[in-house]
Amino acid sequence: MLVLLLVLWEGVSRAGLVNQFYVPPVTKIASELWRLMISGELVRHLGTSAVRFGLGYVIAVALGLGIGLLMGYFRAGYLLLEPLIELLRPLPPPAIIPIAILFLGIDNQMKVSVIAFACFFPIVVNTVQGVAGVDRVLIDTARTFGLTTREILWKIVLPSASPSIVAGMRIALAIALILTVIAEFVGFTDGIGGFILDMERSFRVPEMWAGVFTLMVVGYLLNRLFVIFESRTLAWYFGQSRRAQE
Amino acid sequence: MSVLLDVQGVGKAFPTPDGSSLRVLDSISFGVGEGEFVGVVGPSGCGKTTLLQIIGGLLPPTDGRVVVDGRVITAPQKQMVVVFQQYTKSLLPWRTVEGNVHFALENLPLDAAERARRVSTNLKTVGLAGFERYYPYQLSGGMQQRVAIARALAREPQILLMDEPFSSLDAMTRQGLQDLLLGLWREFRKTIVFVTHDIEEAVYLSSSIVLLRGRPSHSVERFRSELPYPRDQLATREDPRFLRYRRHVYEQIGTAASSG
């Protein structure tokens, strides 16, 4: 199916059914992609993006987990932070880019912060939900064995809430990629998003397409990686669900 | 026989949504001697679980106190372990059978070898040798509760507090576990407080029975059972004394249940 589509694209473009300048043949794009890979230009941009993406995502996971645990487990934490989070959450994350530029400039700080900001919400919300769903009996079990609150959070609450947390992390992963590209459109200098916009503006259309294809592959690979991570960490949960359905 | 665990005038009231309070337990008193198997029987919803949680230090009493070995209980104690009714919720689903038993030992000052030894011997004791690598969801209900028992035993507590541990099991499995528990009790000389609404179960297992009734519940009676050990699912249950105790408890609790 995929091959068929690519062949169709190639044919349509070569036959001149569409403007060949805007939609170059696939082979042309592929050769550009190859050239950019060899020259290291694309790899450099990808590397820059990966650092921002990774940093923003990791910060969001750390903050989302920490704050989510506090809010989910301690009533006071919930009452204190819930209004703030509910107020900020509906904001479309790209809307904070101008604010971030104002305070942090257009460089990495701004980009990483924006990614972290956007990814934080699905993680914190899912963590709170997961923690609230931890069974009372499980916590009492830990208490009867004399576990401290910290041990209970770490050994009981976190793993017990992990299916919900991982679901939030998965949503955040997609958001991180979106925000990486959007943030890089600002001051389009480097990163894969910057590269794509730069190529478009300088009418190097095959290169632009090459960038878009690369992004597609990266997104796909990230998702596959996450599925592996998910099946590793949640093997017990999937096994349990399968059993419950039988 | 010296009193190991003393429940002294324990009462408990919970706040209700409308601002008043609901009293569940009222001045409950009884003592448990070392090595006794005390069955606490009361109708469903009489606050037995609440009482057990208070004894286990999981819940503070509104009034009265629980004294174990001369110390007033305010938090869970090393020498006591609660075994819960809902074994499916009490086991850690992300840990294997041995992982679950190991869990109970992780905050005790033991070396790795001793932990491993306790895990394997206690799993063997409850008849689960060979199931170490299974996850809870791969086991039957009876086996899951065995894991919970092995886990409790692994801490080598002096006192086991059991909250209707067999009530969600089918009759055959329940009888098997009752006999397993009696065997463990006699072998390891544990002190057991066993809460149940099942009159026959209480009479079958216990060396002493405490009756709760009324709303709020209070302890109405405590008596020693003359049924000899070892007990047998057929012979004991046909013993005239078994029938007499059963009738007596039923009359005490049955009247409370119908009038309350």
Short mmCIF file of C-alpha atoms in Angstrom, two decimals, chain B residues 25-194:
data_model
loop_
_atom_site.label_atom_id
_atom_site.label_comp_id
_atom_site.label_asym_id
_atom_site.label_seq_id
_atom_site.Cartn_x
_atom_site.Cartn_y
_atom_site.Cartn_z
CA LEU B 25 -18.26 0.51 67.73
CA ASP B 26 -18.97 1.11 71.36
CA SER B 27 -16.85 0.17 74.36
CA ILE B 28 -15.54 -3.11 73.05
CA SER B 29 -13.36 -4.96 75.51
CA PHE B 30 -11.69 -8.34 75.39
CA GLY B 31 -8.30 -9.79 76.02
CA VAL B 32 -6.38 -12.21 73.87
CA GLY B 33 -3.93 -14.55 75.52
CA GLU B 34 -0.70 -15.62 73.94
CA GLY B 35 -1.27 -18.51 71.53
CA GLU B 36 -5.03 -18.13 71.49
CA PHE B 37 -7.12 -18.31 68.35
CA VAL B 38 -9.86 -15.79 68.96
CA GLY B 39 -12.77 -15.62 66.57
CA VAL B 40 -14.64 -12.33 66.60
CA VAL B 41 -18.13 -12.91 65.23
CA GLY B 42 -20.74 -10.35 64.36
CA PRO B 43 -23.34 -9.72 61.69
CA SER B 44 -22.32 -8.15 58.38
CA GLY B 45 -21.73 -4.45 58.65
CA CYS B 46 -21.20 -4.47 62.41
CA GLY B 47 -17.79 -2.86 62.18
CA LYS B 48 -15.62 -5.94 62.49
CA THR B 49 -13.22 -4.68 59.87
CA THR B 50 -13.02 -1.33 61.62
CA LEU B 51 -12.24 -3.08 64.88
CA LEU B 52 -9.48 -5.13 63.28
CA GLN B 53 -7.97 -2.03 61.69
CA ILE B 54 -7.93 -0.34 65.08
CA ILE B 55 -6.23 -3.34 66.64
CA GLY B 56 -3.72 -3.38 63.80
CA GLY B 57 -2.90 0.29 64.30
CA LEU B 58 -4.24 1.27 60.88
CA LEU B 59 -7.04 3.37 62.33
CA PRO B 60 -7.12 5.37 65.56
CA PRO B 61 -9.99 4.56 67.93
CA THR B 62 -12.34 7.36 68.94
CA ASP B 63 -12.21 6.15 72.51
CA GLY B 64 -10.58 3.37 74.45
CA ARG B 65 -7.27 1.82 73.50
CA VAL B 66 -5.53 -1.32 72.38
CA VAL B 67 -2.59 -2.54 74.39
CA VAL B 68 -0.14 -5.11 73.07
CA ASP B 69 2.59 -6.40 75.31
CA GLY B 70 2.08 -3.43 77.63
CA ARG B 71 2.30 -0.81 74.87
CA VAL B 72 -0.61 1.28 73.58
CA ILE B 73 -1.03 0.86 69.86
CA THR B 74 -0.93 4.05 67.80
CA ALA B 75 0.62 2.75 64.58
CA PRO B 76 1.20 -0.62 62.87
CA GLN B 77 3.56 -2.80 64.90
CA LYS B 78 6.24 -5.17 63.75
CA GLN B 79 4.79 -8.02 65.77
CA MET B 80 1.35 -7.78 64.15
CA VAL B 81 0.24 -8.25 60.57
CA VAL B 82 -3.21 -7.79 59.06
CA VAL B 83 -4.40 -10.27 56.43
CA PHE B 84 -7.15 -8.68 54.36
CA GLN B 85 -10.34 -10.10 52.99
CA GLN B 86 -9.78 -8.78 49.47
CA TYR B 87 -6.70 -10.77 48.54
CA THR B 88 -7.05 -9.66 44.91
CA LYS B 89 -6.50 -6.08 46.02
CA SER B 90 -3.97 -6.86 48.71
CA LEU B 91 -1.38 -8.46 46.45
CA LEU B 92 0.89 -6.31 44.29
CA PRO B 93 -0.19 -7.24 40.76
CA TRP B 94 3.12 -6.10 39.24
CA ARG B 95 5.13 -8.47 41.40
CA THR B 96 5.47 -12.21 41.14
CA VAL B 97 4.47 -14.53 43.96
CA GLU B 98 7.97 -14.45 45.42
CA GLY B 99 8.16 -10.71 44.80
CA ASN B 100 5.03 -10.26 46.86
CA VAL B 101 6.43 -12.21 49.78
CA HIS B 102 9.73 -10.41 49.45
CA PHE B 103 7.86 -7.11 49.63
CA ALA B 104 6.94 -7.77 53.25
CA LEU B 105 10.59 -8.24 54.20
CA GLU B 106 12.17 -5.27 52.51
CA ASN B 107 11.98 -2.97 55.50
CA LEU B 108 13.16 -5.54 58.02
CA PRO B 109 16.83 -5.60 59.00
CA LEU B 110 17.63 -8.86 57.23
CA ASP B 111 20.33 -9.82 54.79
CA ALA B 112 19.51 -10.99 51.27
CA ALA B 113 20.09 -14.65 52.08
CA GLU B 114 17.71 -14.58 55.02
CA ARG B 115 15.06 -12.84 52.93
CA ALA B 116 15.39 -15.45 50.21
CA ARG B 117 15.18 -18.20 52.80
CA ARG B 118 12.02 -16.78 54.34
CA VAL B 119 10.42 -16.35 50.94
CA SER B 120 10.98 -19.94 49.91
CA THR B 121 10.18 -21.59 53.24
CA ASN B 122 6.96 -19.69 53.70
CA LEU B 123 5.80 -20.36 50.17
CA LYS B 124 6.50 -24.01 50.84
CA THR B 125 4.56 -23.83 54.09
CA VAL B 126 1.42 -22.67 52.33
CA GLY B 127 1.89 -25.18 49.52
CA LEU B 128 2.99 -22.80 46.80
CA ALA B 129 6.47 -24.15 46.07
CA GLY B 130 6.90 -24.07 42.30
CA PHE B 131 4.71 -21.01 41.82
CA GLU B 132 7.39 -18.46 42.72
CA ARG B 133 7.50 -16.87 39.26
CA TYR B 134 3.76 -16.66 38.72
CA TYR B 135 1.93 -13.38 38.79
CA PRO B 136 -1.12 -13.06 41.07
CA TYR B 137 -3.53 -12.89 38.13
CA GLN B 138 -2.31 -16.30 37.02
CA LEU B 139 -3.44 -17.89 40.30
CA SER B 140 -6.82 -18.95 41.64
CA GLY B 141 -8.42 -17.04 44.50
CA GLY B 142 -7.39 -19.66 47.05
CA MET B 143 -3.80 -19.55 45.87
CA GLN B 144 -3.77 -15.77 45.99
CA GLN B 145 -4.89 -15.82 49.59
CA ARG B 146 -2.17 -18.39 50.31
CA VAL B 147 0.35 -15.90 48.95
CA ALA B 148 -1.07 -13.27 51.29
CA ILE B 149 -0.75 -15.68 54.21
CA ALA B 150 2.81 -16.64 53.28
CA ARG B 151 3.65 -12.97 53.05
CA ALA B 152 2.23 -12.30 56.49
CA LEU B 153 4.05 -15.30 57.98
CA ALA B 154 7.33 -14.27 56.40
CA ARG B 155 7.51 -11.30 58.75
CA GLU B 156 7.33 -13.80 61.59
CA PRO B 157 4.78 -11.79 63.53
CA GLN B 158 3.59 -12.79 66.95
CA ILE B 159 0.01 -11.89 66.14
CA LEU B 160 -1.98 -12.43 62.96
CA LEU B 161 -5.04 -10.25 62.51
CA MET B 162 -7.30 -11.76 59.89
CA ASP B 163 -10.21 -9.92 58.34
CA GLU B 164 -12.65 -12.46 56.89
CA PRO B 165 -9.78 -13.87 54.85
CA PHE B 166 -11.73 -16.77 53.38
CA SER B 167 -15.13 -15.23 52.82
CA SER B 168 -14.72 -14.67 49.10
CA LEU B 169 -13.62 -18.24 48.43
CA ASP B 170 -15.73 -21.21 47.43
CA ALA B 171 -16.63 -23.72 50.16
CA MET B 172 -14.06 -26.39 49.26
CA THR B 173 -11.18 -23.95 48.98
CA ARG B 174 -12.27 -22.28 52.19
CA GLN B 175 -12.18 -25.53 54.15
CA GLY B 176 -8.74 -26.30 52.76
CA LEU B 177 -7.45 -22.93 53.89
CA GLN B 178 -9.14 -23.22 57.28
CA ASP B 179 -7.24 -26.43 57.93
CA LEU B 180 -4.04 -24.92 56.58
CA LEU B 181 -4.44 -22.01 58.97
CA LEU B 182 -5.14 -24.28 61.94
CA GLY B 183 -2.04 -26.29 61.06
CA LEU B 184 0.08 -23.14 60.92
CA TRP B 185 -1.34 -21.86 64.17
CA ARG B 186 -0.54 -25.09 65.98
CA GLU B 187 2.87 -25.46 64.40
CA PHE B 188 4.14 -21.91 64.89
CA ARG B 189 2.21 -21.04 68.07
CA LYS B 190 0.92 -17.76 66.65
CA THR B 191 -1.74 -15.70 68.32
CA ILE B 192 -4.61 -15.15 65.92
CA VAL B 193 -7.53 -12.75 65.96
CA PHE B 194 -9.89 -13.85 63.24
#
